[in-house]
C-alpha positions as protocol buffer text, in pm:
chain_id: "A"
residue {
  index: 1
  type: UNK
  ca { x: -2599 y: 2466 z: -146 }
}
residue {
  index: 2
  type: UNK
  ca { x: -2745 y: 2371 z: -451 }
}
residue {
  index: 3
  type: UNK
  ca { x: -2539 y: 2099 z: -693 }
}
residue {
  index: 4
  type: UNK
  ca { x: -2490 y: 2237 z: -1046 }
}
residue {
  index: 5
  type: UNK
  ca { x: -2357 y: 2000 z: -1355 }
}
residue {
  index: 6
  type: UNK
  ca { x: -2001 y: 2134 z: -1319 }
}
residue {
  index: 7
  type: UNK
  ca { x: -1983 y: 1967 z: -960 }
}
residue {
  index: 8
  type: UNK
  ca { x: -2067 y: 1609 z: -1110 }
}
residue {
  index: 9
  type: UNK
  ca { x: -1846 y: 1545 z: -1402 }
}
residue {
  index: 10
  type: UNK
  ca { x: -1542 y: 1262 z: -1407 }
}
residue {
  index: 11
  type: UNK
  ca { x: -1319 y: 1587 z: -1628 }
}
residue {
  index: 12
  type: UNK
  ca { x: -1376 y: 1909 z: -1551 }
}
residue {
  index: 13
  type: UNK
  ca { x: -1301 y: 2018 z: -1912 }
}
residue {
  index: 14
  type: UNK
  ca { x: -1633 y: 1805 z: -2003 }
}
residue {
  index: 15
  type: UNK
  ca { x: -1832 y: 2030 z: -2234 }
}
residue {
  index: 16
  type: UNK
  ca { x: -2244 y: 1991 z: -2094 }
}
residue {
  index: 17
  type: UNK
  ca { x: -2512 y: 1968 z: -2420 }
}
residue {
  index: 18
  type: UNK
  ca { x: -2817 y: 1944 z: -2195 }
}
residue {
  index: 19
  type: UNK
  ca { x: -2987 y: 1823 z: -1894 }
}
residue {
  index: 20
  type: UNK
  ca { x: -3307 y: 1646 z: -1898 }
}
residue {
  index: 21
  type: UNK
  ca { x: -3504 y: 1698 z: -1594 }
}
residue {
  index: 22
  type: UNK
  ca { x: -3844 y: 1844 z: -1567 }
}
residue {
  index: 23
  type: UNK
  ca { x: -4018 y: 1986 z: -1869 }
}
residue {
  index: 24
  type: UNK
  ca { x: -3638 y: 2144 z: -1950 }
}
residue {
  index: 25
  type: UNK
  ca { x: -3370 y: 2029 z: -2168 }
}
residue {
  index: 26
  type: UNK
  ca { x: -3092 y: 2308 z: -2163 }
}
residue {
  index: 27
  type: UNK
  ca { x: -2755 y: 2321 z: -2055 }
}
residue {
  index: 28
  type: UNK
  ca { x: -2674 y: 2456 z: -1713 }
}
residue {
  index: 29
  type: UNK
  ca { x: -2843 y: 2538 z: -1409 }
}
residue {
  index: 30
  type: UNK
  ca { x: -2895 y: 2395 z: -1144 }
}
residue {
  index: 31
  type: UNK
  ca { x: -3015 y: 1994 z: -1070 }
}
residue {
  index: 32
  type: UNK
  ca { x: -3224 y: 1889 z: -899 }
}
residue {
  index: 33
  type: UNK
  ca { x: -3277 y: 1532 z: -710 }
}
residue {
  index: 34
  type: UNK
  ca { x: -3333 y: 1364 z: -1045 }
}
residue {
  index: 35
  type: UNK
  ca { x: -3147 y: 1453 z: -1352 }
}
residue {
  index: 36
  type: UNK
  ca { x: -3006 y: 1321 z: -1638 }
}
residue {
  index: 37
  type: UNK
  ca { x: -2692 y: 1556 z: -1754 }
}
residue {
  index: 38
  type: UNK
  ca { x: -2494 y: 1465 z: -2117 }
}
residue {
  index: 39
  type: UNK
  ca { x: -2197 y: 1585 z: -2183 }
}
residue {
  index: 40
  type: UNK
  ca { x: -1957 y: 1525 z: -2473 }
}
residue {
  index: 41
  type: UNK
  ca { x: -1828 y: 1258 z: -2312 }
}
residue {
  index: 42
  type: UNK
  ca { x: -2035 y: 1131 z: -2087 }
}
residue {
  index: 43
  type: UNK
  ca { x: -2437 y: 1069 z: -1961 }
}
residue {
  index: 44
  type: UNK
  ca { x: -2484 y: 1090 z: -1568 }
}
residue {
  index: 45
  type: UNK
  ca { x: -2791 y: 994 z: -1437 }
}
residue {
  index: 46
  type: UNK
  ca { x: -2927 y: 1000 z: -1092 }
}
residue {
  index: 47
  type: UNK
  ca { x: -3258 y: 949 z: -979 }
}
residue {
  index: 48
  type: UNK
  ca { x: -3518 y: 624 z: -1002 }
}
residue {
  index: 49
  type: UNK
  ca { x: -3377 y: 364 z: -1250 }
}
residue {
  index: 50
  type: UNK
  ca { x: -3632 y: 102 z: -1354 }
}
residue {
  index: 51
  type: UNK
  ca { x: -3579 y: -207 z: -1472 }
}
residue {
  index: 52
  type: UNK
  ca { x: -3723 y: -354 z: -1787 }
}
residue {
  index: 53
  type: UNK
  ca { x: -3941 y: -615 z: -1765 }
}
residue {
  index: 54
  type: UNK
  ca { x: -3902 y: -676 z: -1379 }
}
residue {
  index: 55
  type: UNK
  ca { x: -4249 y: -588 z: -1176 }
}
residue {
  index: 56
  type: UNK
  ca { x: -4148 y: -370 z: -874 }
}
residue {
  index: 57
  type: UNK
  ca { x: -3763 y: -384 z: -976 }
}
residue {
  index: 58
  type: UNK
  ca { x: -3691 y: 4 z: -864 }
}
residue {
  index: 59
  type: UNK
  ca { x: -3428 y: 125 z: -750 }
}
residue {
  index: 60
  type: UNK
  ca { x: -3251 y: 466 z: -694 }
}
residue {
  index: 61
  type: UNK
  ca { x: -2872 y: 562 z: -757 }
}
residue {
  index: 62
  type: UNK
  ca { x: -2641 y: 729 z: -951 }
}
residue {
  index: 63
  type: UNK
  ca { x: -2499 y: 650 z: -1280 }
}
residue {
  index: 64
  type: UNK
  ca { x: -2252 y: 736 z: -1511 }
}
residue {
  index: 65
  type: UNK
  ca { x: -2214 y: 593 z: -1882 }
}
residue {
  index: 66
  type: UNK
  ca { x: -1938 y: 674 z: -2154 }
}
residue {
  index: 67
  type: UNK
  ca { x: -2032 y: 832 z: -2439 }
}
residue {
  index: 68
  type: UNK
  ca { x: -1843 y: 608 z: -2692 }
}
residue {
  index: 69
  type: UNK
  ca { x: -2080 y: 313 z: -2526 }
}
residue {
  index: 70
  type: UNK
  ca { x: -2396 y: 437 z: -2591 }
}
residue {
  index: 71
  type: UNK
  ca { x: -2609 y: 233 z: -2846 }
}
residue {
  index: 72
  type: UNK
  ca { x: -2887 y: 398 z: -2884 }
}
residue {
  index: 73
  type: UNK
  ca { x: -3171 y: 584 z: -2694 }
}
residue {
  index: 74
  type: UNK
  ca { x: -3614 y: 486 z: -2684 }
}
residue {
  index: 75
  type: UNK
  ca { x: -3871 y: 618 z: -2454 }
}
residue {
  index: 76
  type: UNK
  ca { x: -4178 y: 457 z: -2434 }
}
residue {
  index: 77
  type: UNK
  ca { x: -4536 y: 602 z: -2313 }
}
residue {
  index: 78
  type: UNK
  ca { x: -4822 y: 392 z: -2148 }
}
residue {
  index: 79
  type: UNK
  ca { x: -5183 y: 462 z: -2068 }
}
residue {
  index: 80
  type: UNK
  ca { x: -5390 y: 331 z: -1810 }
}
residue {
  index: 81
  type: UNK
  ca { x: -5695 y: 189 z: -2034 }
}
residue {
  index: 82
  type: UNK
  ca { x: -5902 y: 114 z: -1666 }
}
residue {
  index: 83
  type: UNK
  ca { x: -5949 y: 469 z: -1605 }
}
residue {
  index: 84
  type: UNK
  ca { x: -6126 y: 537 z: -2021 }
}
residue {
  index: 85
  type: UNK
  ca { x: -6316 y: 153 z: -1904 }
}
residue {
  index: 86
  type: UNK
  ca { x: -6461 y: 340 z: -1552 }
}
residue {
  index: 87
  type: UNK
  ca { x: -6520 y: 648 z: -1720 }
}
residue {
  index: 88
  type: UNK
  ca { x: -6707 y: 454 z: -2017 }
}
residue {
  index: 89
  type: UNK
  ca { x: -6929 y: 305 z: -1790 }
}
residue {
  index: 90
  type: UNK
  ca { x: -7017 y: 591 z: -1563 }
}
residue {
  index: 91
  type: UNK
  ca { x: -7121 y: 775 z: -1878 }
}
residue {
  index: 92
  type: UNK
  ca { x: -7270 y: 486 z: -1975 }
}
residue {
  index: 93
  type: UNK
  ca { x: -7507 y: 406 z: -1669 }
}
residue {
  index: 94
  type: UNK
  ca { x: -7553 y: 814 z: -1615 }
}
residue {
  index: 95
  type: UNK
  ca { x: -7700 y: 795 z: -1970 }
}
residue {
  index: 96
  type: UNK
  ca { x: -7911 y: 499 z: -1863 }
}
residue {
  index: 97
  type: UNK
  ca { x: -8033 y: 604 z: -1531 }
}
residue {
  index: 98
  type: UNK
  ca { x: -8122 y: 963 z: -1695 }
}
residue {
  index: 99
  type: UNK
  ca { x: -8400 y: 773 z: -1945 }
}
residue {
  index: 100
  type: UNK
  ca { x: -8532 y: 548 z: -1656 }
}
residue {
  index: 101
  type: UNK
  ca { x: -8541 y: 748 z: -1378 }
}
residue {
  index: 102
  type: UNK
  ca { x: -8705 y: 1047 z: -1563 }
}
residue {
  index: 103
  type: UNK
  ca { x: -8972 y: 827 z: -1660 }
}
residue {
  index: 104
  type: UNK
  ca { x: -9036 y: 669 z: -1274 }
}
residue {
  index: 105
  type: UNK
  ca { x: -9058 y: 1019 z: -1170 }
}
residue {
  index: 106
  type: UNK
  ca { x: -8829 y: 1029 z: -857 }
}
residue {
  index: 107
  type: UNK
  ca { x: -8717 y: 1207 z: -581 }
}
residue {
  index: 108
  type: UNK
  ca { x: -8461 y: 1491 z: -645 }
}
residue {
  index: 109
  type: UNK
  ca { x: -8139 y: 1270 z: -500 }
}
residue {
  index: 110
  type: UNK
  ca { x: -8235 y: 1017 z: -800 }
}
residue {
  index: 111
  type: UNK
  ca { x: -8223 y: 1282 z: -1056 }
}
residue {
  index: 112
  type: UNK
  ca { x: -7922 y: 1405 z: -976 }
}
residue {
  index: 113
  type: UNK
  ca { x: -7767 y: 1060 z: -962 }
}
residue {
  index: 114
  type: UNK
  ca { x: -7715 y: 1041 z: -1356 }
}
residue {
  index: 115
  type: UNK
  ca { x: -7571 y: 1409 z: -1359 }
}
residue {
  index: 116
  type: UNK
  ca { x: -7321 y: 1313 z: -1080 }
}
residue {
  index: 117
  type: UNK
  ca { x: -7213 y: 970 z: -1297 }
}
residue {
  index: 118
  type: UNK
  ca { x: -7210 y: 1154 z: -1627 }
}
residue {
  index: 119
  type: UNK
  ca { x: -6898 y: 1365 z: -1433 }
}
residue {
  index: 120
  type: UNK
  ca { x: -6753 y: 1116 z: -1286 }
}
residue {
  index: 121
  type: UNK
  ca { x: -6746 y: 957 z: -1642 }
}
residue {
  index: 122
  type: UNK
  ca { x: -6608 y: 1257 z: -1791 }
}
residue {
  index: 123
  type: UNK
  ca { x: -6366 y: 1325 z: -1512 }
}
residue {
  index: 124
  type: UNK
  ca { x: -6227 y: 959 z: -1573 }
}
residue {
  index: 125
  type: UNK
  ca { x: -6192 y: 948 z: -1938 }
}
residue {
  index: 126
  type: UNK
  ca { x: -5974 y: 1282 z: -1925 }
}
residue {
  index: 127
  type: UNK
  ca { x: -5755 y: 1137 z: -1672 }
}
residue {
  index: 128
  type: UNK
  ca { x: -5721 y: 849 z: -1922 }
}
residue {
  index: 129
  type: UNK
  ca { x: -5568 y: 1115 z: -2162 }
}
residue {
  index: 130
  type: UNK
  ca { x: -5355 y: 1307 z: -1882 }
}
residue {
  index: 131
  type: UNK
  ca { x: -5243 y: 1016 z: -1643 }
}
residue {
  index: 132
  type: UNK
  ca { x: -4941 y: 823 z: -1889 }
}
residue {
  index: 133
  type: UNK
  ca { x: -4676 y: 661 z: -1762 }
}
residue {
  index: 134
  type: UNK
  ca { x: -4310 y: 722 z: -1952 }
}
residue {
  index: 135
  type: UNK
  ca { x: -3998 y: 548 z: -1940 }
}
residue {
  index: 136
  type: UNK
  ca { x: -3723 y: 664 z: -2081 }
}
residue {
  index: 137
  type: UNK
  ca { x: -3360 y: 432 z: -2164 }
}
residue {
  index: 138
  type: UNK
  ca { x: -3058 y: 446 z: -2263 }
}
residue {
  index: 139
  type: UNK
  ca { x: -2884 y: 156 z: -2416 }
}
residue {
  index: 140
  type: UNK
  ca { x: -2512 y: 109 z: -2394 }
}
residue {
  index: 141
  type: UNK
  ca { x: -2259 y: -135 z: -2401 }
}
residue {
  index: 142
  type: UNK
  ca { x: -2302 y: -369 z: -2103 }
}
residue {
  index: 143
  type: UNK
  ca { x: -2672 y: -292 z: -1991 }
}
residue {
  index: 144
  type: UNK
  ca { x: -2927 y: -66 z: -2023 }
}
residue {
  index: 145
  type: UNK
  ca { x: -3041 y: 249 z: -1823 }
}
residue {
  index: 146
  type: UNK
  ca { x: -3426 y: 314 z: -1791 }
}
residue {
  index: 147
  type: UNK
  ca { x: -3576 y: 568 z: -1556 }
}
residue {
  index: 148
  type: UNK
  ca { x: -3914 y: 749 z: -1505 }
}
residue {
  index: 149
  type: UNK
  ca { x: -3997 y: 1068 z: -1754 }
}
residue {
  index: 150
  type: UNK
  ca { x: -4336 y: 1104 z: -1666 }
}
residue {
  index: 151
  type: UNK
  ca { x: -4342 y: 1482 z: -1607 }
}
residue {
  index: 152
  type: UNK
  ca { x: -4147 y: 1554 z: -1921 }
}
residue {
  index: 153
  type: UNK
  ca { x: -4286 y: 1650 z: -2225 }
}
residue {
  index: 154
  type: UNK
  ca { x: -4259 y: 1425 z: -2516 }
}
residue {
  index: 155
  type: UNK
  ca { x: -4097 y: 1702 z: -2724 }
}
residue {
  index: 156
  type: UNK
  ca { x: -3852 y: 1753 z: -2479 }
}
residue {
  index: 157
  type: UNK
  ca { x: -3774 y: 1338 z: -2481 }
}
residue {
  index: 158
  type: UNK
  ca { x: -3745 y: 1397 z: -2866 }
}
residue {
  index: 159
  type: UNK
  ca { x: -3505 y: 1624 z: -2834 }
}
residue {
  index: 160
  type: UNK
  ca { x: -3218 y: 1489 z: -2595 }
}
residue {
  index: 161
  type: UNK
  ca { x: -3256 y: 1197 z: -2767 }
}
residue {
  index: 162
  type: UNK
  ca { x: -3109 y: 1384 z: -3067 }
}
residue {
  index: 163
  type: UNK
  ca { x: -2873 y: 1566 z: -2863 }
}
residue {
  index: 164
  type: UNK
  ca { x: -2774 y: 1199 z: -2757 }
}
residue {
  index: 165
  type: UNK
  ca { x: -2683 y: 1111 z: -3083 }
}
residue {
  index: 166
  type: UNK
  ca { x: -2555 y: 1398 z: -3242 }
}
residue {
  index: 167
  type: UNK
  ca { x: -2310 y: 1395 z: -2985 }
}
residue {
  index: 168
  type: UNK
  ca { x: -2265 y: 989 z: -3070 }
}
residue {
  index: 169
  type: UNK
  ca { x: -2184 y: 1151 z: -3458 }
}
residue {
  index: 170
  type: UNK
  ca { x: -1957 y: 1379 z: -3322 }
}
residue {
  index: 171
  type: UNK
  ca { x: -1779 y: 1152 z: -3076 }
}
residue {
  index: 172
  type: UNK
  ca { x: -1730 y: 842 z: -3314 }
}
residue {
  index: 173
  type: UNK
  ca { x: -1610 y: 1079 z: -3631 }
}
residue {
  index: 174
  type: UNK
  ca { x: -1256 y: 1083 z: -3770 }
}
residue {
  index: 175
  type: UNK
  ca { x: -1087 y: 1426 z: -3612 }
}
residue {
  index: 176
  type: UNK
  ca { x: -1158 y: 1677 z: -3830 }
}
residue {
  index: 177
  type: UNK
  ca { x: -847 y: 1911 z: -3904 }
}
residue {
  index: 178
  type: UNK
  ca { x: -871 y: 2268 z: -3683 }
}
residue {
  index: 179
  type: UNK
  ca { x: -876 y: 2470 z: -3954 }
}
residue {
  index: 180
  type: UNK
  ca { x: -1079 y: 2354 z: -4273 }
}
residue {
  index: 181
  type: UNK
  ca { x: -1110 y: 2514 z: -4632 }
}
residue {
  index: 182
  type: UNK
  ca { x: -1458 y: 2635 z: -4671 }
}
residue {
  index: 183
  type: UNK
  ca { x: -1655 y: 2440 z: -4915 }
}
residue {
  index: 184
  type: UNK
  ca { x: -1817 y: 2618 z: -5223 }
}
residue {
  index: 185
  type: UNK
  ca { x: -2203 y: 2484 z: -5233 }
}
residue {
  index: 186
  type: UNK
  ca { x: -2175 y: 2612 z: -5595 }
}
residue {
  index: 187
  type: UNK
  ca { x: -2049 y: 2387 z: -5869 }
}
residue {
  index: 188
  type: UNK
  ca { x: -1787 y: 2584 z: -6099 }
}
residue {
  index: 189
  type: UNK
  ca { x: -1880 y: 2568 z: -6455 }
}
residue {
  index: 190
  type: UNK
  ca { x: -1635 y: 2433 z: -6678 }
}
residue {
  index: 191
  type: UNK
  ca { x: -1566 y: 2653 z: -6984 }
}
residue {
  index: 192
  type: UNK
  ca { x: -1459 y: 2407 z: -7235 }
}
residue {
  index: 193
  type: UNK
  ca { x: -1107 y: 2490 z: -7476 }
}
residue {
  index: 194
  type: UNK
  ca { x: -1088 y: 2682 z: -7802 }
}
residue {
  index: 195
  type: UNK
  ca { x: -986 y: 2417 z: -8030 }
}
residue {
  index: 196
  type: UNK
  ca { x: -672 y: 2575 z: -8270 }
}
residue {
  index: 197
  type: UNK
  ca { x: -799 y: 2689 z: -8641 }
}
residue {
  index: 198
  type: UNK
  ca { x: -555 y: 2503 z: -8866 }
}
């Protein structure tokens, strides 16, 4: 049986605003075995946490944080600069060996030795674009939640972020009253007095 949002929350009269997990971020649905769920009360995460400046500090587990205590949100993207270094110098010694062995006039497995590099070069410095790392946290009072985002979008990051603190606006304003005058954008033009003839 699959677990939706509904079967998570502290209050079942929680309202959900979205769920980050994949390349989605839309209320409802079902979750999966990582997910990040907000709510206007609440953030529950589950999944791989990660923590911050700790090598091979990883951990798995659930999590659930209090709106009102949420600080503030960052996500944070890293390449791998080896893979654009390899694929530098494959192109690099493809280039090379393409000059010299053309001139020494070799066998046909040479020649094709500078074609094969030139791909492995090319393959290498596209990974370099494709192959990022992301880490996405959540900082609230009392610690701070960081988990792997790698297969989500950046847009989609972007955007629960500003779910995340819209729904900090709306939890930490004054109540507003239920039912609320409309307010005219328009100013209203004063039309000034007739002054009395004496």
């Amino acid at each position: 049986m699959a677990i939706t949002s509904r079967d998570i929350f502290v209050q079942q009269n929680e309202v959900e605003l979205a769920q980050l997990h994949g390349a989605v971020i839309t209320p409802g649905g079902n979750l999966g075995a990582n997910y990040c769920v907000l709510t206007d009360k609440r953030v529950y995460h589950k999944g791989v946490t990660v923590a911050l400046g700790a090598k091979g500090n990883i951990s798995t587990g659930e999590t659930i944080i209090d709106l009102k205590n949420v600080s503030g949100t960052s996500f944070s993207v890293r390449r791998f600069p080896i893979l654009m270094v390899i694929g530098l110098l494959a192109i690099l010694a493809g280039i090379v060996m393409f000059f010299v062995g053309g001139e020494s006039g070799s066998s046909d497995l040479m020649s094709m030795l500078p074609i094969g590099l030139l791909v492995v070069g090319v393959i290498f410095f596209v990974l370099y674009f494709v192959c990022q790392a992301k880490i996405y946290t959540l900082l609230y009072r009392g610690g701070v939640l960081s988990f792997r985002a790698s297969g989500i979008p950046t847009k989609a990051l972007r955007a629960f972020s500003a779910c995340v603190h819209n729904a900090l606006e709306y939890a930490n304003a004054p109540a507003a009253p239920v039912c609320e005058a409309p307010v005219d954008p328009m100013p209203v033009e004063e039309v000034p007095a007739e002054t009395p003839v004496a």
